[in-house]
Amino acid sequence: MATKTAKPEAVSLPLNEILAGDCIEVMRGLPAGSVDLIFADPPYNLQLRGELHRPDNSRVDAVDDHWDQFASFAAYDRFTRDWLAEAQRILKPNGAIWVIGSYHNIFRVGAALQDQGFWILNDVVWRKANPMPNFRGKRLTNAHETLIWASRSEGAKYTFNYEALKALNEGVQMRSDWVLPICTGSERLKDAAGDKAHPTQKPESLLHRVLVATTNPGDVVLDPFFGTGTTGAVARMLGRSFIGIEREEGYRRIAAERIARVRPYDRSALEITTSKRAEPRVPFGTLVERGMLRPGEVLVSPRGQTAKVRADGTLAADRMTGSIHQVGAHYEGAPSCNGWTYWHFKREGKMVPIDLLRQQIRAEMDRPQAH
Amino acid sequence: MATKTAKPEAVSLPLNEILAGDCIEVMRGLPAGSVDLIFADPPYNLQLRGELHRPDNSRVDAVDDHWDQFASFAAYDRFTRDWLAEAQRILKPNGAIWVIGSYHNIFRVGAALQDQGFWILNDVVWRKANPMPNFRGKRLTNAHETLIWASRSEGAKYTFNYEALKALNEGVQMRSDWVLPICTGSERLKDAAGDKAHPTQKPESLLHRVLVATTNPGDVVLDPFFGTGTTGAVARMLGRSFIGIEREEGYRRIAAERIARVRPYDRSALEITTSKRAEPRVPFGTLVERGMLRPGEVLVSPRGQTAKVRADGTLAADRMTGSIHQVGAHYEGAPSCNGWTYWHFKREGKMVPIDLLRQQIRAEMDRPQAH
DNA sequence: TTACAATCTGAATCCATGC
DNA sequence: CGCATGGATTCAGATTGTA
């Protein structure tokens, strides 16, 4: 949890540390292909920071005419493309990124992500349960922020814990709109004067959902705009490693203290609901080899179609032979068919899906074995 | 309501007509500074690959129309900037624009709007009450689309009927997220074969809210991607004038017939009836995300059974895991169980049902909202 | 006629693995 | 790289069919 300066020549990953400095420069010192996930909450105020420059590098003092507006957009785009390029380099090939923003900056970030070759997986709306009203009544209450979830490149095998998110949502597929409260109360960090320590502290519930959805325990999560360390705090709770980058000394100190106070959850509590896809593949032929089904035995479909088991683990139907899936698809006239749930066999007068036999084999495989 | 070709030399506005042709060329024939509002539903550039089937093997009818095909992001950007330039020219100085899109295109549209000097007022999220699920379980349900509302330039005195929208929202400020159903049932236009006439017809409720919010009776609304004319139909209902531009003859014909059937509202009929929302469903996982219960914390049943909370909102018991309801039913040997009243946690020495926490969340959510 | 059940569908960047 | 194959995967609402 120490705060230290990144060494550009470092090759090993500085895990669970908050690195001091400009995020682009610090990222240049991190090794390529080393991080599983990036969560980024970049600055989006185009005027306040005074760090934006025109293409000729002159400072933008005031954004009050069309040219300055364009110049500041261009400068913001350059900044965005620079940090995204480093982010992409640091990510593992199958890594992914989340970026959060509002209408001031998110469209520019999204276009930059696409131009850079990131592949957008979802845009997610954080619907704030208790937003600040629009006091002047001149616009709609700005009641949401937008997150973009993108893989490093098209075709990457990104992490998505589908069943865990479905469980989080009471058994119904998680949607792209998330209703969560803003960060208030005791969760909101205060400075010595009792004022809020950071203007845009994100709620831990938001990071909880992001990290449960798209990382596994032990993964490395990088946050290049660390602020007061919400990403690090939730990563630690959830048994993930983090790397934080933050320029402001004050934020680094608050974040380090905050994270030191975090008590990680029990390992057993971090196990999540997994999908069938993660289970080992069992060839149908194994059932025949083990004598659970005899060659010559007849399987029956829900609609009464029949097929005969052969010694090599294929099925023989009237006019064709093939795998349990192929014969099922043939009978249904369907593009595909899950033969495990389609075919049934008779035991004690009842029709039982052959998937039950697969489950028995998997249960045997799950028993602890000598090592 | 006639369908006719735009004359480039025309100076007077062709009100309540559907102009035939490419929207950029037709817009070039319209006079500068003449339109109060533009509503645009441009092609999304979906870039779909192969076929997609539902789990029941039925095929999803994809948007694979020729008008949604673009060679590259660069080609899409050129197209976007071209039609936006004409849109800006045609708008009155205090005019405004709405553009709707998905993550495939909206970031590029938003950046182009900003670059062109439009001034974004809000981004609005249309939260679909009944979206199509993600059938393969590889991403989140894509449950929303994004609208951008922007004035022609910074400082423009745009129209915003704050009180009307507040009234639409049970007396509370309208938020930037709108929950509306997708266009189905009798509202969805069908062709002679009984199939949907247009693949992406928008619901009238969406246009109703847009036009009530940002136009006054008598205003002129231009829709450069008119399709089957939802904008025109709602404009006519609400006593606004419209100009439609549509390239496809078939869509123009359907739109003209549709609009001819519209009966404009009486002024007094503009009152809307609002129904009380059903009590919102609160997933148990929300309590974990929000830190009301910690992963690893032990819940207790009235008979002393225990189970441990996991990070994804499931419970772990001795020999099983599952939802709060499933584990409760397991312990009771019952077919079902209301986990909310069954499970308790300890606070200040007392056992408290977890339903109390759900009630706290509902109290937050029950504040009147967009629906 | 009513009630319930079965069927259909919606702007979708929707698989993983081995040969 | 392409191609073949195993086999995992859905929610709300409207419409149609049946008792």
Short mmCIF file of C-alpha atoms in Angstrom, two decimals, chain A residues 63 66 69-70 73 77 98 102-108 110-111 114-115 119-125 127-131 133-135 137-144 146 148-149 154 158 160 162-165 167-170 172-181 187 204-205 208-209 212 238 263-266 268-273 277 334-337, chain B residues 47 49 53 57 73 77 98 102-108 110-111 114-125 127-144 146 148-149 154 158 160 162 165 173-178 281-286 288-290 294-296 308-314 324-325 340 364-365 367 369-370:
data_model
loop_
_atom_site.label_atom_id
_atom_site.label_comp_id
_atom_site.label_asym_id
_atom_site.label_seq_id
_atom_site.Cartn_x
_atom_site.Cartn_y
_atom_site.Cartn_z
CA VAL A 63 -13.13 28.72 -23.44
CA HIS A 66 -15.84 28.67 -31.06
CA GLN A 69 -13.90 25.40 -27.85
CA PHE A 70 -12.56 23.43 -30.77
CA PHE A 73 -11.79 19.56 -27.71
CA ASP A 77 -8.84 14.29 -27.70
CA TRP A 98 -14.04 0.43 -18.37
CA SER A 102 -20.71 12.24 -18.71
CA TYR A 103 -21.95 13.88 -21.88
CA HIS A 104 -19.13 16.41 -21.60
CA ASN A 105 -16.49 13.85 -22.49
CA ILE A 106 -17.92 10.37 -23.03
CA PHE A 107 -18.62 10.78 -26.73
CA ARG A 108 -15.03 11.76 -27.38
CA GLY A 110 -16.04 6.39 -27.00
CA ALA A 111 -14.97 7.50 -30.48
CA GLN A 114 -13.25 2.69 -31.36
CA ASP A 115 -10.60 4.44 -33.45
CA TRP A 119 -14.07 -3.28 -29.22
CA ILE A 120 -17.07 -1.94 -27.35
CA LEU A 121 -18.97 -4.67 -25.52
CA ASN A 122 -21.65 -2.58 -23.82
CA ASP A 123 -22.32 0.95 -22.85
CA VAL A 124 -23.72 0.93 -19.35
CA VAL A 125 -25.85 3.60 -17.78
CA ARG A 127 -28.74 5.59 -13.15
CA LYS A 128 -28.28 7.62 -9.99
CA ALA A 129 -30.93 6.93 -7.40
CA ASN A 130 -30.47 10.34 -5.81
CA PRO A 131 -28.98 12.82 -8.29
CA PRO A 133 -31.55 18.35 -9.23
CA ASN A 134 -31.20 20.95 -11.97
CA PHE A 135 -31.81 24.02 -9.86
CA GLY A 137 -35.04 24.36 -14.40
CA LYS A 138 -33.40 24.87 -17.78
CA ARG A 139 -32.63 21.26 -18.56
CA LEU A 140 -33.46 17.74 -17.49
CA THR A 141 -32.09 16.51 -14.19
CA ASN A 142 -28.74 15.01 -15.11
CA ALA A 143 -29.48 11.72 -13.44
CA HIS A 144 -27.00 9.31 -14.98
CA THR A 146 -22.25 6.49 -18.87
CA ILE A 148 -18.15 2.04 -21.69
CA TRP A 149 -16.96 -1.55 -21.40
CA GLU A 154 -12.13 -7.32 -31.54
CA TYR A 158 -12.81 -11.06 -22.36
CA PHE A 160 -17.60 -11.91 -18.14
CA TYR A 162 -22.53 -13.98 -16.64
CA GLU A 163 -24.03 -16.27 -14.01
CA ALA A 164 -22.69 -14.19 -11.14
CA LEU A 165 -24.34 -11.08 -12.53
CA ALA A 167 -27.41 -14.06 -9.50
CA LEU A 168 -26.85 -10.44 -8.44
CA ASN A 169 -30.07 -9.62 -10.27
CA GLU A 170 -32.24 -12.32 -8.69
CA VAL A 172 -32.68 -12.42 -14.37
CA GLN A 173 -30.05 -11.40 -16.91
CA MET A 174 -28.30 -8.17 -15.87
CA ARG A 175 -29.26 -5.19 -18.01
CA SER A 176 -27.16 -2.31 -19.29
CA ASP A 177 -28.82 0.16 -16.91
CA TRP A 178 -27.71 -0.03 -13.30
CA VAL A 179 -29.61 1.76 -10.53
CA LEU A 180 -27.17 2.67 -7.77
CA PRO A 181 -27.07 5.52 -5.26
CA GLU A 187 -18.76 6.24 2.57
CA GLU A 204 -18.15 1.33 -4.01
CA SER A 205 -21.30 -0.43 -5.21
CA HIS A 208 -18.25 -3.92 -6.86
CA ARG A 209 -20.48 -4.69 -9.81
CA VAL A 212 -17.52 -9.01 -9.97
CA LEU A 238 -12.83 -8.70 -3.52
CA ARG A 263 -10.86 -5.81 5.44
CA PRO A 264 -10.85 -8.31 2.54
CA TYR A 265 -13.78 -10.68 2.33
CA ASP A 266 -13.33 -14.34 3.16
CA SER A 268 -15.14 -18.59 0.40
CA ALA A 269 -17.41 -15.58 0.02
CA LEU A 270 -15.65 -14.69 -3.22
CA GLU A 271 -16.70 -17.87 -4.96
CA ILE A 272 -19.37 -16.96 -7.42
CA THR A 273 -21.97 -18.78 -9.39
CA ARG A 277 -19.52 -23.63 -19.90
CA ALA A 334 -32.99 -27.03 -36.32
CA PRO A 335 -29.57 -25.44 -36.90
CA SER A 336 -28.34 -26.96 -33.65
CA CYS A 337 -29.46 -29.06 -30.73
CA GLN B 47 -21.84 -4.14 -38.22
CA ARG B 49 -21.68 -10.59 -38.56
CA HIS B 53 -30.55 -17.73 -32.90
CA ASN B 57 -33.50 -22.13 -32.19
CA PHE B 73 -15.87 4.37 -39.20
CA ASP B 77 -18.05 9.97 -39.79
CA TRP B 98 -32.18 15.48 -31.06
CA SER B 102 -26.73 3.08 -29.73
CA TYR B 103 -23.15 2.48 -28.67
CA HIS B 104 -22.35 1.54 -32.24
CA ASN B 105 -22.71 5.09 -33.47
CA ILE B 106 -23.70 7.51 -30.72
CA PHE B 107 -20.17 8.34 -29.60
CA ARG B 108 -19.20 9.36 -33.11
CA GLY B 110 -21.83 13.13 -30.15
CA ALA B 111 -18.24 14.05 -30.95
CA GLN B 114 -19.51 19.03 -30.41
CA ASP B 115 -16.92 19.60 -33.13
CA GLN B 116 -19.55 21.27 -35.29
CA GLY B 117 -20.38 23.79 -32.56
CA PHE B 118 -23.65 22.33 -31.38
CA TRP B 119 -23.99 22.68 -27.60
CA ILE B 120 -25.07 19.54 -25.79
CA LEU B 121 -27.84 20.20 -23.29
CA ASN B 122 -28.47 16.68 -22.04
CA ASP B 123 -27.87 13.14 -23.04
CA VAL B 124 -31.04 11.19 -22.42
CA VAL B 125 -31.26 7.46 -21.86
CA ARG B 127 -34.51 2.66 -20.85
CA LYS B 128 -36.46 0.02 -22.69
CA ALA B 129 -39.05 -1.68 -20.53
CA ASN B 130 -38.94 -4.79 -22.74
CA PRO B 131 -35.63 -5.09 -24.57
CA MET B 132 -34.42 -8.12 -26.43
CA PRO B 133 -32.21 -10.22 -24.13
CA ASN B 134 -28.63 -11.24 -24.81
CA PHE B 135 -29.29 -14.76 -25.99
CA ARG B 136 -25.80 -16.16 -25.70
CA GLY B 137 -25.08 -14.82 -22.24
CA LYS B 138 -21.92 -13.08 -23.39
CA ARG B 139 -22.76 -9.50 -22.50
CA LEU B 140 -25.26 -7.41 -20.60
CA THR B 141 -28.75 -7.06 -22.00
CA ASN B 142 -28.60 -4.08 -24.32
CA ALA B 143 -31.51 -2.42 -22.61
CA HIS B 144 -31.24 1.22 -23.60
CA THR B 146 -29.10 7.13 -26.04
CA ILE B 148 -28.48 13.61 -27.45
CA TRP B 149 -30.27 16.94 -27.12
CA GLU B 154 -23.66 27.69 -27.28
CA TYR B 158 -33.54 26.90 -26.80
CA PHE B 160 -37.61 23.76 -22.86
CA TYR B 162 -39.87 22.65 -17.85
CA LEU B 165 -42.31 17.89 -18.24
CA GLN B 173 -38.33 17.36 -12.27
CA MET B 174 -38.00 15.11 -15.31
CA ARG B 175 -34.81 13.11 -15.22
CA SER B 176 -32.42 12.24 -18.01
CA ASP B 177 -33.51 8.59 -18.05
CA TRP B 178 -36.86 7.73 -19.55
CA ARG B 281 -38.12 -5.53 -7.46
CA VAL B 282 -34.96 -5.32 -5.34
CA PRO B 283 -32.41 -8.06 -5.96
CA PHE B 284 -30.78 -9.37 -2.80
CA GLY B 285 -27.40 -8.75 -4.46
CA THR B 286 -28.12 -5.03 -4.25
CA VAL B 288 -24.28 -6.70 -0.92
CA GLU B 289 -23.19 -4.22 -3.55
CA ARG B 290 -24.29 -1.36 -1.39
CA ARG B 294 -20.80 -7.98 3.77
CA PRO B 295 -19.75 -11.00 1.75
CA GLY B 296 -18.87 -13.58 4.39
CA LYS B 308 -23.01 -17.23 4.43
CA VAL B 309 -23.43 -14.26 2.07
CA ARG B 310 -21.33 -14.39 -1.11
CA ALA B 311 -20.14 -11.54 -3.30
CA ASP B 312 -22.61 -12.26 -6.06
CA GLY B 313 -25.67 -12.16 -3.83
CA THR B 314 -26.06 -15.90 -3.41
CA ILE B 324 -31.91 -16.55 -0.43
CA HIS B 325 -35.17 -18.21 -1.43
CA TRP B 340 -36.67 -11.81 2.62
CA GLU B 364 -35.06 5.63 -1.85
CA MET B 365 -36.48 4.37 -5.11
CA ARG B 367 -39.46 8.93 -4.91
CA GLN B 369 -39.45 9.13 -11.20
CA ALA B 370 -39.76 9.02 -14.92
#
